[in-house]
Short mmCIF file of N, CA and C in Angstrom, two decimals:
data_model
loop_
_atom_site.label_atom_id
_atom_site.label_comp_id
_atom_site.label_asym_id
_atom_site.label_seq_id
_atom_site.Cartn_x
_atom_site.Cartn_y
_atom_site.Cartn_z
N UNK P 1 42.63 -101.01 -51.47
CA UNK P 1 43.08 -102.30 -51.95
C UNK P 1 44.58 -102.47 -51.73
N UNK P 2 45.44 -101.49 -51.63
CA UNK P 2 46.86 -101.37 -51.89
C UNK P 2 47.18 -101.50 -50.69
N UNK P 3 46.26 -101.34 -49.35
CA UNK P 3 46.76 -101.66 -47.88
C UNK P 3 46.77 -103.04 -47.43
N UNK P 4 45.08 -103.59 -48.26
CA UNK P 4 44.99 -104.74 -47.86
C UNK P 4 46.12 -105.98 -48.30
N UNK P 5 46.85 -105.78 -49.58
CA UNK P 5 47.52 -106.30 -50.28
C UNK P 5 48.79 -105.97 -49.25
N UNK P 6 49.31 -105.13 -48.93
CA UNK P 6 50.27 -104.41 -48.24
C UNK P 6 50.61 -105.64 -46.86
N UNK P 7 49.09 -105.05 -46.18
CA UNK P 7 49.06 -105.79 -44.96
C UNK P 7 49.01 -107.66 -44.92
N UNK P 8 48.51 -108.45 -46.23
CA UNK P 8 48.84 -109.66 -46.72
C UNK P 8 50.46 -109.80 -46.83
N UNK P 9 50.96 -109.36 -47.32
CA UNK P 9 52.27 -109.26 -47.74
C UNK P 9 53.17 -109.42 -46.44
N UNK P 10 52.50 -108.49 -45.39
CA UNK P 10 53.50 -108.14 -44.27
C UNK P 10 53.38 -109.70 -43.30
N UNK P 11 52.61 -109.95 -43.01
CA UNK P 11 51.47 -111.14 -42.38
C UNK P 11 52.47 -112.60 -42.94
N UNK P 12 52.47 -112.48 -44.55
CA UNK P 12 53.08 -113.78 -44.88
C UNK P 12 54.40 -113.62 -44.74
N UNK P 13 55.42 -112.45 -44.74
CA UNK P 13 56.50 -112.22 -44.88
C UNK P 13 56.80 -112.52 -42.66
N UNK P 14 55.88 -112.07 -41.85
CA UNK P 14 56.55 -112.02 -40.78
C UNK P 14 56.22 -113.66 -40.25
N UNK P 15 55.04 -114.02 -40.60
CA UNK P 15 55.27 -115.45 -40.29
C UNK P 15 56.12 -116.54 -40.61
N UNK P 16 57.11 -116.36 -42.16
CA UNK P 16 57.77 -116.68 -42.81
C UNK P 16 59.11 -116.67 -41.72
N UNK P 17 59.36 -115.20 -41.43
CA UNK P 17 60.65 -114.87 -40.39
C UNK P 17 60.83 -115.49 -39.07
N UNK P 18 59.42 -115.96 -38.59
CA UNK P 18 59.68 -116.83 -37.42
C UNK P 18 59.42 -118.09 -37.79
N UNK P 19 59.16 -118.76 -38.73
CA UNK P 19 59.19 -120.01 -38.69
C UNK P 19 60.71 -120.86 -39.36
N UNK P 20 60.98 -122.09 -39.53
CA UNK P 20 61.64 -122.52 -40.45
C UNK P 20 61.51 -123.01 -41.48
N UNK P 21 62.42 -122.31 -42.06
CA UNK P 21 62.29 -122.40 -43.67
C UNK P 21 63.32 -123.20 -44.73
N UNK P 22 62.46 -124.15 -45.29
CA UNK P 22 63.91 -125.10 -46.40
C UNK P 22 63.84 -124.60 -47.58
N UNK P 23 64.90 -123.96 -48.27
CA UNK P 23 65.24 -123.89 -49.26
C UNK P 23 66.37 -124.62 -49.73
N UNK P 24 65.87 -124.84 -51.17
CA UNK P 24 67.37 -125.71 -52.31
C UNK P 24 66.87 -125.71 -53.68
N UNK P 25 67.59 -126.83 -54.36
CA UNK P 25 67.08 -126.63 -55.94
C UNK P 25 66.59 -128.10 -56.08
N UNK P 26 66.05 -128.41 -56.93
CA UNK P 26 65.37 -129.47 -58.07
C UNK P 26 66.21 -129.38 -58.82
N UNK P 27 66.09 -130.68 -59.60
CA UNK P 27 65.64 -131.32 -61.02
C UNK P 27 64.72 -132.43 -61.29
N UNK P 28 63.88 -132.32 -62.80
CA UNK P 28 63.53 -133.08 -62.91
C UNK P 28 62.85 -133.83 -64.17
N UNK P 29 62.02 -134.62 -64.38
CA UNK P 29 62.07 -134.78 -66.02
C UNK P 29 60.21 -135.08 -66.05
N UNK P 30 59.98 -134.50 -67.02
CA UNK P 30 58.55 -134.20 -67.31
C UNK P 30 58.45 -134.84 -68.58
N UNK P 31 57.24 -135.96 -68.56
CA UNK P 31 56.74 -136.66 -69.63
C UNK P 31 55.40 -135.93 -70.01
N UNK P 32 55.91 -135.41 -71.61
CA UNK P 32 54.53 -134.63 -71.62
C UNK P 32 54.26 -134.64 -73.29
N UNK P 33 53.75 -135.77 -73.99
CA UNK P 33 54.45 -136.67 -73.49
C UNK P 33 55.85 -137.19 -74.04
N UNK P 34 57.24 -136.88 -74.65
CA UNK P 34 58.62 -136.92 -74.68
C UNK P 34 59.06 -136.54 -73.38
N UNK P 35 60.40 -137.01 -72.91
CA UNK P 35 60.58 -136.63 -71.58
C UNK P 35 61.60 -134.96 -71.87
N UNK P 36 61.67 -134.52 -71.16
CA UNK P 36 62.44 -133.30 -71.26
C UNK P 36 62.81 -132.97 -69.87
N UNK P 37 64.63 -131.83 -69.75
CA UNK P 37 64.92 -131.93 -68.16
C UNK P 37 64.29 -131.03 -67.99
N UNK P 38 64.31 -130.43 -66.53
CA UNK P 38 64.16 -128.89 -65.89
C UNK P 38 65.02 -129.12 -64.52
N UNK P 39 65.14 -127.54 -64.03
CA UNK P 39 66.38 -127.39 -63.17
C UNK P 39 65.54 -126.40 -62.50
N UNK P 40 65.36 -126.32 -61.08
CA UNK P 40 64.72 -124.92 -60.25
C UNK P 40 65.52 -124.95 -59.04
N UNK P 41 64.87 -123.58 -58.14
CA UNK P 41 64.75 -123.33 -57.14
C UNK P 41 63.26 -123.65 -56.24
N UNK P 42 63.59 -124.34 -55.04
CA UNK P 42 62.26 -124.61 -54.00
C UNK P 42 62.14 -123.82 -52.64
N UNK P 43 60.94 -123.81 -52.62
CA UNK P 43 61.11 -123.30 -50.86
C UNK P 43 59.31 -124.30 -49.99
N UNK P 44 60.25 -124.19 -48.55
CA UNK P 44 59.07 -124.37 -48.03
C UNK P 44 59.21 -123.82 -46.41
N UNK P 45 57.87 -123.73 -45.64
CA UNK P 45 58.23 -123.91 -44.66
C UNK P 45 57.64 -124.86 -43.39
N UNK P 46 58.03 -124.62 -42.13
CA UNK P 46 57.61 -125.55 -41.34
C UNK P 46 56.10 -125.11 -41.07
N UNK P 47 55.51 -124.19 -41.06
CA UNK P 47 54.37 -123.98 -40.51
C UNK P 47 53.01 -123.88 -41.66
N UNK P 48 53.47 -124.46 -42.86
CA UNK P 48 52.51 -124.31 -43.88
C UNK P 48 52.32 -125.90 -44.37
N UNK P 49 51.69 -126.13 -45.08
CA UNK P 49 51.83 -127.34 -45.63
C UNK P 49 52.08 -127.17 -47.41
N UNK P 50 52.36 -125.98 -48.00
CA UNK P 50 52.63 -125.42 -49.22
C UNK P 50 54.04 -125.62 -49.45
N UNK P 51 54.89 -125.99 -50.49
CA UNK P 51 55.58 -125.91 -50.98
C UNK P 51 55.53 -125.04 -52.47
N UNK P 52 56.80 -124.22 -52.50
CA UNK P 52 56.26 -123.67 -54.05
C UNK P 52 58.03 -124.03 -54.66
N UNK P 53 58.23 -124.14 -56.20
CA UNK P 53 59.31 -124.65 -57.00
C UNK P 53 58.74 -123.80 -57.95
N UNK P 54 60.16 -123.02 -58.55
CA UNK P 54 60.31 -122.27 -60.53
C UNK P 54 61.09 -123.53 -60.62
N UNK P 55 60.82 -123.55 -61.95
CA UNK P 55 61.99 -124.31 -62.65
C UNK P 55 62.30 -123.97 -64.44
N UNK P 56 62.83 -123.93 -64.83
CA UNK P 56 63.55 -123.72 -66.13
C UNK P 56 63.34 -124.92 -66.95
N UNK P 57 62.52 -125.32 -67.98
CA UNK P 57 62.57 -126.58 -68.79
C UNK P 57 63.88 -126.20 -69.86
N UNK P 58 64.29 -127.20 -69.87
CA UNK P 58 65.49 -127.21 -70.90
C UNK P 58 64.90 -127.06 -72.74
N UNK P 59 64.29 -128.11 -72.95
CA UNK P 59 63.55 -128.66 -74.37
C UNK P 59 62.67 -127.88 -74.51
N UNK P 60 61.45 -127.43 -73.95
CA UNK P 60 60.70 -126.27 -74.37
C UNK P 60 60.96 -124.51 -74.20
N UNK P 61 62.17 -124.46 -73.76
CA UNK P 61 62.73 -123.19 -73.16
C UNK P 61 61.70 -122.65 -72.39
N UNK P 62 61.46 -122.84 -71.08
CA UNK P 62 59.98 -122.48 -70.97
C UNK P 62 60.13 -122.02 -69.20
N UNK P 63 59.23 -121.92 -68.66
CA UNK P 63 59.06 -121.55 -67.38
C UNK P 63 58.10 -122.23 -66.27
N UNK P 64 58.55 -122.69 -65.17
CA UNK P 64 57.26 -123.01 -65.25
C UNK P 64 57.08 -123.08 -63.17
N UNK P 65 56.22 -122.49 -62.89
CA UNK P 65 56.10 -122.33 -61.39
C UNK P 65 54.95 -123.09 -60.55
N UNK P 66 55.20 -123.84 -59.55
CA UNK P 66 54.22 -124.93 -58.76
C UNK P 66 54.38 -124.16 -57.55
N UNK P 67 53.11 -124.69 -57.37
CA UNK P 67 52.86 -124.93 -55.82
C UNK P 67 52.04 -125.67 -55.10
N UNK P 68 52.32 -126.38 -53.99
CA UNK P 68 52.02 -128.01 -53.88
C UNK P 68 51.77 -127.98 -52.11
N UNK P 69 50.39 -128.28 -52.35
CA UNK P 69 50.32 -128.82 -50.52
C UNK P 69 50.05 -130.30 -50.61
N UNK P 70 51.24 -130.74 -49.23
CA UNK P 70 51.47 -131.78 -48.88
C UNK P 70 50.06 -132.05 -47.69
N UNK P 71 49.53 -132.64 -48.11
CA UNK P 71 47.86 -132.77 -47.47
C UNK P 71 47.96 -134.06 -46.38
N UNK P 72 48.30 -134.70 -46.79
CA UNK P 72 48.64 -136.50 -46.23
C UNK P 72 50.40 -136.24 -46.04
N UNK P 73 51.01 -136.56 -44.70
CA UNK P 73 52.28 -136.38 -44.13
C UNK P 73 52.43 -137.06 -43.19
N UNK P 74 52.82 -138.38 -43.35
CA UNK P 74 53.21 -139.63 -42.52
C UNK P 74 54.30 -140.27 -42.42
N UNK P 75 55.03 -140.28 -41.15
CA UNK P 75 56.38 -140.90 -40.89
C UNK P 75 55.77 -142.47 -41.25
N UNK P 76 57.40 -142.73 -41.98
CA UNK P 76 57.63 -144.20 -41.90
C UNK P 76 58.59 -144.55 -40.84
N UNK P 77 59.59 -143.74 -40.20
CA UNK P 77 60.49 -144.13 -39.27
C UNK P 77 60.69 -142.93 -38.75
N UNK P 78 61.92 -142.46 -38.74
CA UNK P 78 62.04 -141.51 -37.79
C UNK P 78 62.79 -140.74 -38.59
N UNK P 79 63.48 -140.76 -39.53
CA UNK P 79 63.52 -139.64 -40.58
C UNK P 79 63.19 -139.60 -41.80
N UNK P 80 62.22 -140.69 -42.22
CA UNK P 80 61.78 -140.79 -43.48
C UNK P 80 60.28 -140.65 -43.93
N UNK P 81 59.40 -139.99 -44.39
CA UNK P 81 58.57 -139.88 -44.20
C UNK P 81 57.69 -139.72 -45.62
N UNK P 82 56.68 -139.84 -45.88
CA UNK P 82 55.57 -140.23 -47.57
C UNK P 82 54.75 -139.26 -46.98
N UNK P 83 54.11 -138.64 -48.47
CA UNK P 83 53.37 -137.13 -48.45
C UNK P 83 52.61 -138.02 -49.53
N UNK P 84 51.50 -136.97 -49.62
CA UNK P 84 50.67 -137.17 -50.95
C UNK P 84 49.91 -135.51 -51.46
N UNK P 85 50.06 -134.82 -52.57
CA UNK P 85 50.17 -133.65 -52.33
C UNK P 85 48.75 -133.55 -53.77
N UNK P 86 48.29 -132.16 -53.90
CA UNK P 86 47.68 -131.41 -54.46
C UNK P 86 48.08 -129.98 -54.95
N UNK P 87 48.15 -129.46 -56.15
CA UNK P 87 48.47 -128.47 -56.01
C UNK P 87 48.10 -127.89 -57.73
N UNK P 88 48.71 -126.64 -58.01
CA UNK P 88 48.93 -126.06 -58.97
C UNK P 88 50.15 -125.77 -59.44
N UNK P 89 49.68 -125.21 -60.96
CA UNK P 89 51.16 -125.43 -61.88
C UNK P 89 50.61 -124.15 -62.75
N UNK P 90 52.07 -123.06 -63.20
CA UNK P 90 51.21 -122.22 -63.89
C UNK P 90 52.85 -122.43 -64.92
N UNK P 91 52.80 -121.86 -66.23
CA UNK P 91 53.77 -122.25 -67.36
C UNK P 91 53.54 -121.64 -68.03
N UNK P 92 54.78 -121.10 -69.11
CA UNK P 92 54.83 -120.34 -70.21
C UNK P 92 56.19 -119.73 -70.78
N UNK P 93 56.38 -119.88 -72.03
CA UNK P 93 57.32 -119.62 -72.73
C UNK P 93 56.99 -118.10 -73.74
N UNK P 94 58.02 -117.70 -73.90
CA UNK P 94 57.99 -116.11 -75.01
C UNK P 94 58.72 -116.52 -75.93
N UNK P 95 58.10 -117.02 -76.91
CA UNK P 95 59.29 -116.89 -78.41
C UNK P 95 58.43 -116.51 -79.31
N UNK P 96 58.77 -117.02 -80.68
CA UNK P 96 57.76 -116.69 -81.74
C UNK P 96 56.30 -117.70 -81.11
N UNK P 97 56.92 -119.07 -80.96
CA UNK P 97 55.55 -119.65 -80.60
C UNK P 97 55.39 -119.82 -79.03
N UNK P 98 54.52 -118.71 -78.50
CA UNK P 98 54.63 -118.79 -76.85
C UNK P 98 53.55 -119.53 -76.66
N UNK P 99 53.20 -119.85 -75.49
CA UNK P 99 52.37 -120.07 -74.30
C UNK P 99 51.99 -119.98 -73.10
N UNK P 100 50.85 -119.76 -72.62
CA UNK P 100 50.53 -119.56 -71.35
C UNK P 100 50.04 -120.39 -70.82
N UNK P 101 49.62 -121.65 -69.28
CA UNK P 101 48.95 -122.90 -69.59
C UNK P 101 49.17 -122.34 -67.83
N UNK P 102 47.97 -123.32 -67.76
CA UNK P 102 47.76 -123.47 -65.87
C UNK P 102 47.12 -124.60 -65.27
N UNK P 103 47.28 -125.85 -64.74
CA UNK P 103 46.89 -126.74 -64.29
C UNK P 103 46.67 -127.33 -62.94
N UNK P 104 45.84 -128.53 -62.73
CA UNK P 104 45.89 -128.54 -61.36
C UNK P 104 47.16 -130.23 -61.08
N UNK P 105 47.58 -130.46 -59.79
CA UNK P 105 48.18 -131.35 -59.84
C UNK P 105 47.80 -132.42 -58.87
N UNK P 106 48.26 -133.59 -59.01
CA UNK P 106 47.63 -134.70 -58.14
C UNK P 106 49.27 -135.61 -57.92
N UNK P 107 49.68 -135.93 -57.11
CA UNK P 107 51.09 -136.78 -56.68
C UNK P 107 51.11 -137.44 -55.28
N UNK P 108 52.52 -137.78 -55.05
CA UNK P 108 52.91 -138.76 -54.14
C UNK P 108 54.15 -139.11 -53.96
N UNK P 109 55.16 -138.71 -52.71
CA UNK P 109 56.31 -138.78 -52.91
C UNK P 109 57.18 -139.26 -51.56
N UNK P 110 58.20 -138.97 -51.27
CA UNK P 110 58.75 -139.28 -50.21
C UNK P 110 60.18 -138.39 -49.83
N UNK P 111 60.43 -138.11 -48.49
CA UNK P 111 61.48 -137.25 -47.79
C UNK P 111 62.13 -137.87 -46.90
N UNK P 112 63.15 -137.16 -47.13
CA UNK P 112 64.18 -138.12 -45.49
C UNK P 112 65.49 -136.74 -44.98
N UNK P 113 65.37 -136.52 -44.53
CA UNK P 113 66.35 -136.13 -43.25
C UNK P 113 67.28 -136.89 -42.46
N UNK P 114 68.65 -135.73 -43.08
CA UNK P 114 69.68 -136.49 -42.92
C UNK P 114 70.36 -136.65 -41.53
N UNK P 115 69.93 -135.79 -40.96
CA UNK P 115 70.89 -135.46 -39.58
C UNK P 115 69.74 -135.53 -38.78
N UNK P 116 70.07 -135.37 -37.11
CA UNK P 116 69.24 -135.27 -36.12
C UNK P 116 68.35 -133.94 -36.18
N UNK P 117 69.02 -132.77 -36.26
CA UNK P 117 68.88 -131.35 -35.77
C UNK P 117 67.73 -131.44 -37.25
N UNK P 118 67.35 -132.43 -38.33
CA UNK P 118 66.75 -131.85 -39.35
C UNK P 118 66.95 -130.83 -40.04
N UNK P 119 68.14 -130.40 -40.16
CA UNK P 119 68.83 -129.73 -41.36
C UNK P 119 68.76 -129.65 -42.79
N UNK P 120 68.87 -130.78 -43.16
CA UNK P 120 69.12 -131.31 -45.07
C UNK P 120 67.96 -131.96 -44.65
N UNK P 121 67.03 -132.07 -46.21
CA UNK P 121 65.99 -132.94 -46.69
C UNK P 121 66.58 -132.93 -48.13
N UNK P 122 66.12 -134.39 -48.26
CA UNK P 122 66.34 -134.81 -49.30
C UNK P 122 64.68 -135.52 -50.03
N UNK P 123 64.28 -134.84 -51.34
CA UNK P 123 62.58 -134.98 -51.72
C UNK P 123 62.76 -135.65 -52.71
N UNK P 124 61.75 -136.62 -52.89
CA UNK P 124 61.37 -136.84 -54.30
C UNK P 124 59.82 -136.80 -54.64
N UNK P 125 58.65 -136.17 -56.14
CA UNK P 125 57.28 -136.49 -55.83
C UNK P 125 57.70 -137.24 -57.43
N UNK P 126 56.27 -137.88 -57.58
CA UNK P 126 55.95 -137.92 -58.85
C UNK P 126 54.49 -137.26 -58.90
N UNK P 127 53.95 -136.48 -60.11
CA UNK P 127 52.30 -135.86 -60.16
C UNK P 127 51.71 -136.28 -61.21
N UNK P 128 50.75 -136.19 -61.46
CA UNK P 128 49.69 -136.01 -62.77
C UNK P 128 49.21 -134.70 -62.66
N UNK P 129 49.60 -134.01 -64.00
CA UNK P 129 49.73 -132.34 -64.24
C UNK P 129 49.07 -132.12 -65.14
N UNK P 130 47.64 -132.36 -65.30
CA UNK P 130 46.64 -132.03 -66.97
C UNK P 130 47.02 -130.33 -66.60
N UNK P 131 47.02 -129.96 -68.01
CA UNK P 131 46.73 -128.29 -68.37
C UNK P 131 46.09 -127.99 -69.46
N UNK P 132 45.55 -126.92 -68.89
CA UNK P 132 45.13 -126.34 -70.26
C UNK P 132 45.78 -124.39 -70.71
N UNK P 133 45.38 -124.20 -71.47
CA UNK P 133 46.33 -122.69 -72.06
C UNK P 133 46.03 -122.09 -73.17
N UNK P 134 46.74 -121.16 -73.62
CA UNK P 134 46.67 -120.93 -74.71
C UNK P 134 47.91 -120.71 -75.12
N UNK P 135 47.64 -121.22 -76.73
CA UNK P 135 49.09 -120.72 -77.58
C UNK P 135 49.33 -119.20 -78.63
N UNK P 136 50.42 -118.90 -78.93
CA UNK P 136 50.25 -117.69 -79.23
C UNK P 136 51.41 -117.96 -80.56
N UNK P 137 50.90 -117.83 -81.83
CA UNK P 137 52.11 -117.88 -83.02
C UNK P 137 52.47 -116.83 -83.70
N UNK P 138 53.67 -116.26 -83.10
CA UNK P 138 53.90 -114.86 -83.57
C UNK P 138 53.99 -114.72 -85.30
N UNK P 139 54.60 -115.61 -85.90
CA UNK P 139 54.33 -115.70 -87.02
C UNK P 139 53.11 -115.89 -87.77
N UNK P 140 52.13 -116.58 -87.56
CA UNK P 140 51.03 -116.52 -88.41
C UNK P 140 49.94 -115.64 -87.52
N UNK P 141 50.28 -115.25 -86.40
CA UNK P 141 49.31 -114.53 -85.98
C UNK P 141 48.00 -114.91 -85.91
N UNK P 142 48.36 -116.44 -84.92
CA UNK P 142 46.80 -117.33 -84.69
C UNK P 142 47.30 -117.44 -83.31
N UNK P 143 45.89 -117.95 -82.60
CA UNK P 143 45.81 -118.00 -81.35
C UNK P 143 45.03 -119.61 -81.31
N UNK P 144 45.70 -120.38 -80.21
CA UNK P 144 44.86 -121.27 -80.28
C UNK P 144 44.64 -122.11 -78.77
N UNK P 145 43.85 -123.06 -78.77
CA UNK P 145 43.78 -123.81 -76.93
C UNK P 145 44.94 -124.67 -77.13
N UNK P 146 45.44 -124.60 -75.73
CA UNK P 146 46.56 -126.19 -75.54
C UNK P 146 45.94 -126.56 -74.76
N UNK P 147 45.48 -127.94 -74.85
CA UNK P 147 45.24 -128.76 -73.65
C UNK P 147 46.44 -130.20 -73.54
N UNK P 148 47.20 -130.51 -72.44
CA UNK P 148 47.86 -131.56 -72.20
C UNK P 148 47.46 -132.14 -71.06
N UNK P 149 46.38 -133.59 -71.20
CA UNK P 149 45.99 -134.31 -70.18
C UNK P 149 46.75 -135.31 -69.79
N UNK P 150 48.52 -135.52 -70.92
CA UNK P 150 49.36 -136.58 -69.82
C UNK P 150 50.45 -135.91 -70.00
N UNK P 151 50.57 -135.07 -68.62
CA UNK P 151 51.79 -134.51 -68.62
C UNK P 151 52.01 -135.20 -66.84
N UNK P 152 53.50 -135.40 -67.22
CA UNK P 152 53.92 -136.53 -65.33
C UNK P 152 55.17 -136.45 -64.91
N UNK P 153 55.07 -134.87 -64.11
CA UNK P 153 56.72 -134.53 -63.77
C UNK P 153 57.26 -135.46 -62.68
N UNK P 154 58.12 -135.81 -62.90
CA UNK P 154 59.20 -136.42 -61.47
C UNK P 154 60.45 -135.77 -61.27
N UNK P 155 60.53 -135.29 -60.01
CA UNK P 155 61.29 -134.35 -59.58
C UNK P 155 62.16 -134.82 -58.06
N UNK P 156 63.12 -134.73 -58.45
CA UNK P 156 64.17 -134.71 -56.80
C UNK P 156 64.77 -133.64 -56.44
N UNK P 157 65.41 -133.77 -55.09
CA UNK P 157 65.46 -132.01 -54.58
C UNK P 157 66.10 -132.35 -53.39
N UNK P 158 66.96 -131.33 -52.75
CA UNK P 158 67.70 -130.89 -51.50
C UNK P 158 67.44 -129.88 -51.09
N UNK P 159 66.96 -129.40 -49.79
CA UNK P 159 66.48 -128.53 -49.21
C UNK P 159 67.44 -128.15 -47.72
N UNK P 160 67.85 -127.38 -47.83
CA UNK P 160 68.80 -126.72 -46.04
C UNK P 160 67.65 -126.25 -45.75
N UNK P 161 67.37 -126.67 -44.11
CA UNK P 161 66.86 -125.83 -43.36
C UNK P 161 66.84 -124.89 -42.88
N UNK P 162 66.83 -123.87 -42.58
CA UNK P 162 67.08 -122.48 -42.30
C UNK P 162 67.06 -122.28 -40.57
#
């Protein structure tokens, strides 16, 4: 098992090295439903249609990691272009009252590129992010389900090309 994992690893890491790759950061504000910020790091590359983002929520002190294929990818001109994406969301905070939660996502957004050579992108999506989870209360020592069926991050972002 430890080769096959090994040899996955090597596979995504060398295709990664020859392709191009955008990395930058986010922010963005999640109605769930009060709005609250978050601040991450993104990456993507040219030969996948996956994007993945951490980001840091401010208001829930929390964590929370996506990953998003852009499925539908259509120029409107010649550097601006509308996605419509699918993906997952996994989240969780450690305090007295933690959580663990994992959802699927549904959105729609738009990119533009600033220069010729396609260097800088500049992103924005909006999603619909139901989750479900569990909660954990260190103090009373109960366990219970979270489900949040309107949670609706909107997020903007700068990405260098690599």
């Amino acid at each position: 098992m430890k080769k096959i994992l090994l040899f996955i690893g090597c596979m995504f890491f060398c295709s990664v090295a020859f392709a191009k790759v955008g990395c930058g950061v986010q922010g963005g504000v999640k109605f769930s439903p009060s709005p609250d910020g978050s601040a991450g790091i993104t990456i993507r590359s040219e030969y996948t249609p996956w994007g993945i983002s951490a980001s840091y929520n401010f208001k829930e002190k929390s964590a929370d990691l996506v990953l998003d294929n852009w499925w539908v990818y259509k120029k409107m001109n010649s550097n601006i272009n509308w996605f419509a994406l699918w993906g997952m969301s996994f989240g969780g905070r450690i305090e007295n009252e933690s959580y663990a939660e994992t959802g699927a996502r549904v959105g729609i957004g738009i990119n533009a590129f600033c220069f010729e050579s396609r260097c800088l992108e500049f992103y924005t999506h909006a999603a619909w992010n139901p989750s479900v989870g569990v909660n954990y209360d260190r103090d009373d020592e109960k366990i219970s389900i979270r489900f949040v069926p309107a949670c609706f991050p909107i997020n903007a972002g700068i990405r260098v090309w690599l």
